[in-house]
């Protein structure tokens, strides 16, 4: 379970392809790589980029809560409910819908 905003963001950075994150904002590939490896701290700008790349996770990123009735989920919720969440880094949480 991920308890803090930073932990939730780090989870998404682990799952997401870094090229997709780089393309969505001004943080470059090396910066995302450093964040992924724990060598750099997440800034507000990166949180905003993650919210753009994963709009279905915005509420969860900020609060840790899911509101599936308005399509605000989490990766864990998607996995438990068989919702396809594909990340081109090769990680797929669940393939059954």
PDB file of N, CA and C in Angstrom:
ATOM      1  N   UNK A   1       0.848  -1.180   0.000  1.00  0.00           N
ATOM      2  CA  UNK A   1       0.000   0.000   0.000  1.00  0.00           C
ATOM      3  C   UNK A   1       0.895   1.246   0.000  1.00  0.00           C
ATOM      4  N   UNK A   2       0.469   2.231  -0.744  1.00  0.00           N
ATOM      5  CA  UNK A   2       1.227   3.475  -0.823  1.00  0.00           C
ATOM      6  C   UNK A   2       0.472   4.557  -0.066  1.00  0.00           C
ATOM      7  N   UNK A   3       1.129   5.135   0.924  1.00  0.00           N
ATOM      8  CA  UNK A   3       0.455   6.021   1.855  1.00  0.00           C
ATOM      9  C   UNK A   3       0.606   7.507   1.547  1.00  0.00           C
ATOM     10  N   UNK A   4       1.679   7.900   0.902  1.00  0.00           N
ATOM     11  CA  UNK A   4       1.907   9.328   0.687  1.00  0.00           C
ATOM     12  C   UNK A   4       1.832   9.673  -0.793  1.00  0.00           C
ATOM     13  N   UNK A   5       1.637  10.931  -1.071  1.00  0.00           N
ATOM     14  CA  UNK A   5       1.601  11.416  -2.438  1.00  0.00           C
ATOM     15  C   UNK A   5       2.880  11.034  -3.173  1.00  0.00           C
ATOM     16  N   UNK A   6       4.016  11.224  -2.545  1.00  0.00           N
ATOM     17  CA  UNK A   6       5.290  10.900  -3.175  1.00  0.00           C
ATOM     18  C   UNK A   6       5.392   9.405  -3.467  1.00  0.00           C
ATOM     19  N   UNK A   7       4.953   8.560  -2.560  1.00  0.00           N
ATOM     20  CA  UNK A   7       4.980   7.115  -2.802  1.00  0.00           C
ATOM     21  C   UNK A   7       4.080   6.736  -3.973  1.00  0.00           C
ATOM     22  N   UNK A   8       2.904   7.372  -4.058  1.00  0.00           N
ATOM     23  CA  UNK A   8       1.996   7.093  -5.172  1.00  0.00           C
ATOM     24  C   UNK A   8       2.625   7.531  -6.499  1.00  0.00           C
ATOM     25  N   UNK A   9       3.250   8.686  -6.487  1.00  0.00           N
ATOM     26  CA  UNK A   9       3.920   9.174  -7.701  1.00  0.00           C
ATOM     27  C   UNK A   9       5.070   8.256  -8.095  1.00  0.00           C
ATOM     28  N   UNK A  10       5.843   7.826  -7.130  1.00  0.00           N
ATOM     29  CA  UNK A  10       6.969   6.925  -7.431  1.00  0.00           C
ATOM     30  C   UNK A  10       6.473   5.613  -8.040  1.00  0.00           C
ATOM     31  N   UNK A  11       5.336   5.111  -7.563  1.00  0.00           N
ATOM     32  CA  UNK A  11       4.761   3.899  -8.136  1.00  0.00           C
ATOM     33  C   UNK A  11       4.454   4.111  -9.618  1.00  0.00           C
ATOM     34  N   UNK A  12       3.849   5.240  -9.950  1.00  0.00           N
ATOM     35  CA  UNK A  12       3.538   5.515 -11.355  1.00  0.00           C
ATOM     36  C   UNK A  12       4.797   5.686 -12.191  1.00  0.00           C
ATOM     37  N   UNK A  13       5.816   6.295 -11.621  1.00  0.00           N
ATOM     38  CA  UNK A  13       7.089   6.440 -12.340  1.00  0.00           C
ATOM     39  C   UNK A  13       7.692   5.064 -12.600  1.00  0.00           C
ATOM     40  N   UNK A  14       7.532   4.144 -11.672  1.00  0.00           N
ATOM     41  CA  UNK A  14       8.018   2.774 -11.870  1.00  0.00           C
ATOM     42  C   UNK A  14       7.272   2.072 -13.003  1.00  0.00           C
ATOM     43  N   UNK A  15       5.983   2.327 -13.112  1.00  0.00           N
ATOM     44  CA  UNK A  15       5.158   1.644 -14.099  1.00  0.00           C
ATOM     45  C   UNK A  15       5.209   2.270 -15.485  1.00  0.00           C
ATOM     46  N   UNK A  16       5.387   3.571 -15.539  1.00  0.00           N
ATOM     47  CA  UNK A  16       5.275   4.296 -16.804  1.00  0.00           C
ATOM     48  C   UNK A  16       6.558   4.241 -17.622  1.00  0.00           C
ATOM     49  N   UNK A  17       6.410   4.276 -18.942  1.00  0.00           N
ATOM     50  CA  UNK A  17       7.598   4.421 -19.778  1.00  0.00           C
ATOM     51  C   UNK A  17       8.141   5.842 -19.640  1.00  0.00           C
ATOM     52  N   UNK A  18       9.424   5.953 -19.385  1.00  0.00           N
ATOM     53  CA  UNK A  18      10.028   7.265 -19.147  1.00  0.00           C
ATOM     54  C   UNK A  18       9.914   8.184 -20.359  1.00  0.00           C
ATOM     55  N   UNK A  19       9.931   7.627 -21.556  1.00  0.00           N
ATOM     56  CA  UNK A  19       9.792   8.472 -22.751  1.00  0.00           C
ATOM     57  C   UNK A  19       8.421   9.132 -22.801  1.00  0.00           C
ATOM     58  N   UNK A  20       7.411   8.445 -22.301  1.00  0.00           N
ATOM     59  CA  UNK A  20       6.058   9.013 -22.249  1.00  0.00           C
ATOM     60  C   UNK A  20       6.016  10.166 -21.246  1.00  0.00           C
ATOM     61  N   UNK A  21       6.676  10.001 -20.117  1.00  0.00           N
ATOM     62  CA  UNK A  21       6.718  11.064 -19.114  1.00  0.00           C
ATOM     63  C   UNK A  21       7.506  12.258 -19.635  1.00  0.00           C
ATOM     64  N   UNK A  22       8.617  11.991 -20.298  1.00  0.00           N
ATOM     65  CA  UNK A  22       9.429  13.069 -20.855  1.00  0.00           C
ATOM     66  C   UNK A  22       8.637  13.871 -21.881  1.00  0.00           C
ATOM     67  N   UNK A  23       7.879  13.186 -22.727  1.00  0.00           N
ATOM     68  CA  UNK A  23       7.107  13.852 -23.784  1.00  0.00           C
ATOM     69  C   UNK A  23       5.974  14.713 -23.227  1.00  0.00           C
ATOM     70  N   UNK A  24       5.521  14.419 -22.021  1.00  0.00           N
ATOM     71  CA  UNK A  24       4.368  15.125 -21.451  1.00  0.00           C
ATOM     72  C   UNK A  24       4.718  16.428 -20.745  1.00  0.00           C
ATOM     73  N   UNK A  25       5.999  16.718 -20.571  1.00  0.00           N
ATOM     74  CA  UNK A  25       6.371  17.930 -19.845  1.00  0.00           C
ATOM     75  C   UNK A  25       7.812  18.316 -20.090  1.00  0.00           C
ATOM     76  N   UNK A  26       8.313  19.190 -19.245  1.00  0.00           N
ATOM     77  CA  UNK A  26       9.667  19.707 -19.454  1.00  0.00           C
ATOM     78  C   UNK A  26      10.753  18.916 -18.709  1.00  0.00           C
ATOM     79  N   UNK A  27      10.379  17.944 -17.910  1.00  0.00           N
ATOM     80  CA  UNK A  27      11.388  17.115 -17.239  1.00  0.00           C
ATOM     81  C   UNK A  27      11.938  16.110 -18.244  1.00  0.00           C
ATOM     82  N   UNK A  28      13.274  16.049 -18.360  1.00  0.00           N
ATOM     83  CA  UNK A  28      13.865  15.183 -19.366  1.00  0.00           C
ATOM     84  C   UNK A  28      13.989  13.734 -18.879  1.00  0.00           C
ATOM     85  N   UNK A  29      14.359  12.878 -19.812  1.00  0.00           N
ATOM     86  CA  UNK A  29      14.466  11.442 -19.547  1.00  0.00           C
ATOM     87  C   UNK A  29      15.393  11.152 -18.369  1.00  0.00           C
ATOM     88  N   UNK A  30      16.551  11.808 -18.351  1.00  0.00           N
ATOM     89  CA  UNK A  30      17.538  11.581 -17.276  1.00  0.00           C
ATOM     90  C   UNK A  30      16.945  11.942 -15.914  1.00  0.00           C
ATOM     91  N   UNK A  31      16.184  13.027 -15.853  1.00  0.00           N
ATOM     92  CA  UNK A  31      15.544  13.427 -14.589  1.00  0.00           C
ATOM     93  C   UNK A  31      14.579  12.342 -14.122  1.00  0.00           C
ATOM     94  N   UNK A  32      13.747  11.846 -15.050  1.00  0.00           N
ATOM     95  CA  UNK A  32      12.808  10.774 -14.683  1.00  0.00           C
ATOM     96  C   UNK A  32      13.563   9.522 -14.246  1.00  0.00           C
ATOM     97  N   UNK A  33      14.649   9.226 -14.905  1.00  0.00           N
ATOM     98  CA  UNK A  33      15.463   8.078 -14.536  1.00  0.00           C
ATOM     99  C   UNK A  33      16.019   8.256 -13.116  1.00  0.00           C
ATOM    100  N   UNK A  34      16.490   9.450 -12.807  1.00  0.00           N
ATOM    101  CA  UNK A  34      17.007   9.727 -11.460  1.00  0.00           C
ATOM    102  C   UNK A  34      15.912   9.623 -10.410  1.00  0.00           C
ATOM    103  N   UNK A  35      14.714  10.087 -10.735  1.00  0.00           N
ATOM    104  CA  UNK A  35      13.588   9.948  -9.798  1.00  0.00           C
ATOM    105  C   UNK A  35      13.292   8.474  -9.579  1.00  0.00           C
ATOM    106  N   UNK A  36      13.238   7.717 -10.667  1.00  0.00           N
ATOM    107  CA  UNK A  36      12.942   6.281 -10.578  1.00  0.00           C
ATOM    108  C   UNK A  36      13.971   5.562  -9.715  1.00  0.00           C
ATOM    109  N   UNK A  37      15.217   5.946  -9.817  1.00  0.00           N
ATOM    110  CA  UNK A  37      16.289   5.292  -9.067  1.00  0.00           C
ATOM    111  C   UNK A  37      16.479   5.861  -7.664  1.00  0.00           C
ATOM    112  N   UNK A  38      15.662   6.845  -7.282  1.00  0.00           N
ATOM    113  CA  UNK A  38      15.761   7.431  -5.951  1.00  0.00           C
ATOM    114  C   UNK A  38      16.898   8.419  -5.797  1.00  0.00           C
ATOM    115  N   UNK A  39      17.452   8.892  -6.907  1.00  0.00           N
ATOM    116  CA  UNK A  39      18.576   9.827  -6.865  1.00  0.00           C
ATOM    117  C   UNK A  39      18.132  11.286  -6.976  1.00  0.00           C
ATOM    118  N   UNK A  40      16.849  11.498  -7.187  1.00  0.00           N
ATOM    119  CA  UNK A  40      16.313  12.868  -7.261  1.00  0.00           C
ATOM    120  C   UNK A  40      14.952  12.889  -6.586  1.00  0.00           C
ATOM    121  N   UNK A  41      14.620  14.032  -6.034  1.00  0.00           N
ATOM    122  CA  UNK A  41      13.322  14.196  -5.393  1.00  0.00           C
ATOM    123  C   UNK A  41      12.282  14.647  -6.412  1.00  0.00           C
ATOM    124  N   UNK A  42      11.067  14.212  -6.192  1.00  0.00           N
ATOM    125  CA  UNK A  42       9.951  14.587  -7.043  1.00  0.00           C
ATOM    126  C   UNK A  42       9.594  16.046  -6.778  1.00  0.00           C
ATOM    127  N   UNK A  43       9.418  16.807  -7.845  1.00  0.00           N
ATOM    128  CA  UNK A  43       8.987  18.199  -7.725  1.00  0.00           C
ATOM    129  C   UNK A  43       7.513  18.305  -8.097  1.00  0.00           C
ATOM    130  N   UNK A  44       6.923  19.447  -7.776  1.00  0.00           N
ATOM    131  CA  UNK A  44       5.520  19.684  -8.108  1.00  0.00           C
ATOM    132  C   UNK A  44       5.286  19.527  -9.608  1.00  0.00           C
ATOM    133  N   UNK A  45       6.237  19.959 -10.406  1.00  0.00           N
ATOM    134  CA  UNK A  45       6.105  19.851 -11.860  1.00  0.00           C
ATOM    135  C   UNK A  45       5.922  18.399 -12.295  1.00  0.00           C
ATOM    136  N   UNK A  46       6.671  17.493 -11.692  1.00  0.00           N
ATOM    137  CA  UNK A  46       6.541  16.077 -12.052  1.00  0.00           C
ATOM    138  C   UNK A  46       5.202  15.506 -11.602  1.00  0.00           C
ATOM    139  N   UNK A  47       4.696  15.956 -10.470  1.00  0.00           N
ATOM    140  CA  UNK A  47       3.370  15.510 -10.024  1.00  0.00           C
ATOM    141  C   UNK A  47       2.320  15.949 -11.045  1.00  0.00           C
ATOM    142  N   UNK A  48       2.443  17.169 -11.541  1.00  0.00           N
ATOM    143  CA  UNK A  48       1.509  17.663 -12.558  1.00  0.00           C
ATOM    144  C   UNK A  48       1.621  16.856 -13.849  1.00  0.00           C
ATOM    145  N   UNK A  49       2.828  16.498 -14.243  1.00  0.00           N
ATOM    146  CA  UNK A  49       3.020  15.694 -15.451  1.00  0.00           C
ATOM    147  C   UNK A  49       2.361  14.330 -15.277  1.00  0.00           C
ATOM    148  N   UNK A  50       2.554  13.703 -14.120  1.00  0.00           N
ATOM    149  CA  UNK A  50       1.917  12.408 -13.868  1.00  0.00           C
ATOM    150  C   UNK A  50       0.396  12.526 -13.928  1.00  0.00           C
ATOM    151  N   UNK A  51      -0.144  13.627 -13.456  1.00  0.00           N
ATOM    152  CA  UNK A  51      -1.588  13.841 -13.514  1.00  0.00           C
ATOM    153  C   UNK A  51      -2.086  13.989 -14.948  1.00  0.00           C
ATOM    154  N   UNK A  52      -1.246  14.548 -15.816  1.00  0.00           N
ATOM    155  CA  UNK A  52      -1.604  14.655 -17.243  1.00  0.00           C
ATOM    156  C   UNK A  52      -1.535  13.301 -17.932  1.00  0.00           C
ATOM    157  N   UNK A  53      -0.485  12.557 -17.640  1.00  0.00           N
ATOM    158  CA  UNK A  53      -0.279  11.264 -18.291  1.00  0.00           C
ATOM    159  C   UNK A  53      -1.303  10.237 -17.803  1.00  0.00           C
ATOM    160  N   UNK A  54      -1.688  10.333 -16.542  1.00  0.00           N
ATOM    161  CA  UNK A  54      -2.633   9.394 -15.937  1.00  0.00           C
ATOM    162  C   UNK A  54      -3.850  10.136 -15.370  1.00  0.00           C
ATOM    163  N   UNK A  55      -4.699  10.700 -16.229  1.00  0.00           N
ATOM    164  CA  UNK A  55      -5.841  11.468 -15.711  1.00  0.00           C
ATOM    165  C   UNK A  55      -6.807  10.632 -14.872  1.00  0.00           C
ATOM    166  N   UNK A  56      -6.876   9.327 -15.136  1.00  0.00           N
ATOM    167  CA  UNK A  56      -7.748   8.453 -14.358  1.00  0.00           C
ATOM    168  C   UNK A  56      -7.246   8.236 -12.933  1.00  0.00           C
ATOM    169  N   UNK A  57      -5.988   8.640 -12.650  1.00  0.00           N
ATOM    170  CA  UNK A  57      -5.402   8.468 -11.321  1.00  0.00           C
ATOM    171  C   UNK A  57      -5.217   9.795 -10.574  1.00  0.00           C
ATOM    172  N   UNK A  58      -5.684  10.895 -11.130  1.00  0.00           N
ATOM    173  CA  UNK A  58      -5.443  12.217 -10.515  1.00  0.00           C
ATOM    174  C   UNK A  58      -5.902  12.289  -9.057  1.00  0.00           C
ATOM    175  N   UNK A  59      -7.118  11.888  -8.796  1.00  0.00           N
ATOM    176  CA  UNK A  59      -7.639  11.975  -7.423  1.00  0.00           C
ATOM    177  C   UNK A  59      -6.839  11.076  -6.491  1.00  0.00           C
ATOM    178  N   UNK A  60      -6.526   9.879  -6.963  1.00  0.00           N
ATOM    179  CA  UNK A  60      -5.737   8.943  -6.160  1.00  0.00           C
ATOM    180  C   UNK A  60      -4.346   9.497  -5.878  1.00  0.00           C
ATOM    181  N   UNK A  61      -3.713  10.114  -6.882  1.00  0.00           N
ATOM    182  CA  UNK A  61      -2.388  10.705  -6.672  1.00  0.00           C
ATOM    183  C   UNK A  61      -2.457  11.705  -5.522  1.00  0.00           C
ATOM    184  N   UNK A  62      -3.454  12.564  -5.551  1.00  0.00           N
ATOM    185  CA  UNK A  62      -3.542  13.643  -4.565  1.00  0.00           C
ATOM    186  C   UNK A  62      -4.017  13.180  -3.184  1.00  0.00           C
ATOM    187  N   UNK A  63      -4.946  12.218  -3.129  1.00  0.00           N
ATOM    188  CA  UNK A  63      -5.572  11.869  -1.852  1.00  0.00           C
ATOM    189  C   UNK A  63      -5.355  10.436  -1.389  1.00  0.00           C
ATOM    190  N   UNK A  64      -5.029   9.558  -2.321  1.00  0.00           N
ATOM    191  CA  UNK A  64      -4.938   8.140  -1.980  1.00  0.00           C
ATOM    192  C   UNK A  64      -6.280   7.434  -2.028  1.00  0.00           C
ATOM    193  N   UNK A  65      -7.327   8.143  -2.407  1.00  0.00           N
ATOM    194  CA  UNK A  65      -8.684   7.584  -2.473  1.00  0.00           C
ATOM    195  C   UNK A  65      -9.062   7.307  -3.922  1.00  0.00           C
ATOM    196  N   UNK A  66      -9.977   6.357  -4.100  1.00  0.00           N
ATOM    197  CA  UNK A  66     -10.523   6.095  -5.429  1.00  0.00           C
ATOM    198  C   UNK A  66     -12.003   6.489  -5.448  1.00  0.00           C
ATOM    199  N   UNK A  67     -12.439   6.979  -6.592  1.00  0.00           N
ATOM    200  CA  UNK A  67     -13.846   7.327  -6.819  1.00  0.00           C
ATOM    201  C   UNK A  67     -14.242   6.729  -8.166  1.00  0.00           C
ATOM    202  N   UNK A  68     -14.446   5.419  -8.199  1.00  0.00           N
ATOM    203  CA  UNK A  68     -14.705   4.763  -9.484  1.00  0.00           C
ATOM    204  C   UNK A  68     -15.964   5.269 -10.181  1.00  0.00           C
ATOM    205  N   UNK A  69     -16.904   5.801  -9.437  1.00  0.00           N
ATOM    206  CA  UNK A  69     -18.131   6.303 -10.052  1.00  0.00           C
ATOM    207  C   UNK A  69     -17.885   7.508 -10.958  1.00  0.00           C
ATOM    208  N   UNK A  70     -16.738   8.179 -10.775  1.00  0.00           N
ATOM    209  CA  UNK A  70     -16.371   9.280 -11.672  1.00  0.00           C
ATOM    210  C   UNK A  70     -15.037   8.970 -12.373  1.00  0.00           C
ATOM    211  N   UNK A  71     -14.763   7.678 -12.499  1.00  0.00           N
ATOM    212  CA  UNK A  71     -13.585   7.182 -13.216  1.00  0.00           C
ATOM    213  C   UNK A  71     -12.267   7.692 -12.640  1.00  0.00           C
ATOM    214  N   UNK A  72     -12.203   7.795 -11.325  1.00  0.00           N
ATOM    215  CA  UNK A  72     -10.952   8.136 -10.639  1.00  0.00           C
ATOM    216  C   UNK A  72     -10.526   6.911  -9.848  1.00  0.00           C
ATOM    217  N   UNK A  73      -9.496   6.252 -10.384  1.00  0.00           N
ATOM    218  CA  UNK A  73      -9.080   4.952  -9.864  1.00  0.00           C
ATOM    219  C   UNK A  73      -7.628   4.994  -9.404  1.00  0.00           C
ATOM    220  N   UNK A  74      -7.109   3.831  -9.088  1.00  0.00           N
ATOM    221  CA  UNK A  74      -5.685   3.656  -8.757  1.00  0.00           C
ATOM    222  C   UNK A  74      -5.192   2.422  -9.506  1.00  0.00           C
ATOM    223  N   UNK A  75      -3.900   2.267  -9.655  1.00  0.00           N
ATOM    224  CA  UNK A  75      -3.395   1.036 -10.284  1.00  0.00           C
ATOM    225  C   UNK A  75      -3.847  -0.217  -9.527  1.00  0.00           C
ATOM    226  N   UNK A  76      -3.857  -0.146  -8.217  1.00  0.00           N
ATOM    227  CA  UNK A  76      -4.290  -1.288  -7.397  1.00  0.00           C
ATOM    228  C   UNK A  76      -5.763  -1.598  -7.648  1.00  0.00           C
ATOM    229  N   UNK A  77      -6.604  -0.570  -7.692  1.00  0.00           N
ATOM    230  CA  UNK A  77      -8.028  -0.757  -7.975  1.00  0.00           C
ATOM    231  C   UNK A  77      -8.204  -1.412  -9.345  1.00  0.00           C
ATOM    232  N   UNK A  78      -7.480  -0.910 -10.333  1.00  0.00           N
ATOM    233  CA  UNK A  78      -7.580  -1.473 -11.679  1.00  0.00           C
ATOM    234  C   UNK A  78      -7.200  -2.945 -11.685  1.00  0.00           C
ATOM    235  N   UNK A  79      -6.140  -3.274 -10.991  1.00  0.00           N
ATOM    236  CA  UNK A  79      -5.698  -4.670 -10.947  1.00  0.00           C
ATOM    237  C   UNK A  79      -6.749  -5.560 -10.283  1.00  0.00           C
ATOM    238  N   UNK A  80      -7.284  -5.122  -9.162  1.00  0.00           N
ATOM    239  CA  UNK A  80      -8.280  -5.922  -8.436  1.00  0.00           C
ATOM    240  C   UNK A  80      -9.571  -6.092  -9.221  1.00  0.00           C
ATOM    241  N   UNK A  81      -9.896  -5.123 -10.068  1.00  0.00           N
ATOM    242  CA  UNK A  81     -11.155  -5.145 -10.797  1.00  0.00           C
ATOM    243  C   UNK A  81     -11.013  -5.554 -12.256  1.00  0.00           C
ATOM    244  N   UNK A  82      -9.842  -6.038 -12.618  1.00  0.00           N
ATOM    245  CA  UNK A  82      -9.639  -6.553 -13.963  1.00  0.00           C
ATOM    246  C   UNK A  82      -9.683  -5.503 -15.051  1.00  0.00           C
ATOM    247  N   UNK A  83      -9.384  -4.270 -14.708  1.00  0.00           N
ATOM    248  CA  UNK A  83      -9.352  -3.196 -15.695  1.00  0.00           C
ATOM    249  C   UNK A  83      -7.986  -3.203 -16.352  1.00  0.00           C
ATOM    250  N   UNK A  84      -7.979  -3.175 -17.663  1.00  0.00           N
ATOM    251  CA  UNK A  84      -6.721  -3.220 -18.393  1.00  0.00           C
ATOM    252  C   UNK A  84      -5.956  -1.923 -18.168  1.00  0.00           C
ATOM    253  N   UNK A  85      -4.751  -2.050 -17.659  1.00  0.00           N
ATOM    254  CA  UNK A  85      -3.850  -0.912 -17.475  1.00  0.00           C
ATOM    255  C   UNK A  85      -2.513  -1.294 -18.064  1.00  0.00           C
ATOM    256  N   UNK A  86      -2.264  -0.825 -19.251  1.00  0.00           N
ATOM    257  CA  UNK A  86      -1.060  -1.224 -19.969  1.00  0.00           C
ATOM    258  C   UNK A  86      -0.044  -0.101 -19.954  1.00  0.00           C
ATOM    259  N   UNK A  87       1.194  -0.444 -19.672  1.00  0.00           N
ATOM    260  CA  UNK A  87       2.293   0.506 -19.675  1.00  0.00           C
ATOM    261  C   UNK A  87       3.334  -0.043 -20.634  1.00  0.00           C
ATOM    262  N   UNK A  88       3.785   0.756 -21.564  1.00  0.00           N
ATOM    263  CA  UNK A  88       4.679   0.235 -22.594  1.00  0.00           C
ATOM    264  C   UNK A  88       6.065  -0.131 -22.062  1.00  0.00           C
ATOM    265  N   UNK A  89       6.298   0.050 -20.771  1.00  0.00           N
ATOM    266  CA  UNK A  89       7.555  -0.416 -20.195  1.00  0.00           C
ATOM    267  C   UNK A  89       7.547  -1.937 -20.065  1.00  0.00           C
ATOM    268  N   UNK A  90       6.444  -2.553 -20.492  1.00  0.00           N
ATOM    269  CA  UNK A  90       6.353  -4.004 -20.457  1.00  0.00           C
ATOM    270  C   UNK A  90       5.556  -4.524 -19.283  1.00  0.00           C
ATOM    271  N   UNK A  91       5.097  -3.644 -18.425  1.00  0.00           N
ATOM    272  CA  UNK A  91       4.349  -4.066 -17.259  1.00  0.00           C
ATOM    273  C   UNK A  91       2.856  -3.896 -17.514  1.00  0.00           C
ATOM    274  N   UNK A  92       2.124  -4.948 -17.290  1.00  0.00           N
ATOM    275  CA  UNK A  92       0.672  -4.894 -17.421  1.00  0.00           C
ATOM    276  C   UNK A  92       0.120  -5.365 -16.099  1.00  0.00           C
ATOM    277  N   UNK A  93      -0.754  -4.565 -15.508  1.00  0.00           N
ATOM    278  CA  UNK A  93      -1.285  -4.928 -14.204  1.00  0.00           C
ATOM    279  C   UNK A  93      -2.284  -6.079 -14.326  1.00  0.00           C
ATOM    280  N   UNK A  94      -3.154  -6.030 -15.314  1.00  0.00           N
ATOM    281  CA  UNK A  94      -4.149  -7.080 -15.492  1.00  0.00           C
ATOM    282  C   UNK A  94      -4.625  -7.052 -16.935  1.00  0.00           C
ATOM    283  N   UNK A  95      -4.874  -8.212 -17.487  1.00  0.00           N
ATOM    284  CA  UNK A  95      -5.313  -8.242 -18.878  1.00  0.00           C
ATOM    285  C   UNK A  95      -6.754  -8.720 -18.997  1.00  0.00           C
ATOM    286  N   UNK A  96      -7.437  -9.078 -17.947  1.00  0.00           N
ATOM    287  CA  UNK A  96      -8.836  -9.502 -18.018  1.00  0.00           C
ATOM    288  C   UNK A  96      -9.745  -8.317 -17.758  1.00  0.00           C
ATOM    289  N   UNK A  97     -10.766  -8.178 -18.561  1.00  0.00           N
ATOM    290  CA  UNK A  97     -11.730  -7.095 -18.287  1.00  0.00           C
ATOM    291  C   UNK A  97     -13.089  -7.683 -18.055  1.00  0.00           C
TER     292      UNK A  97
END
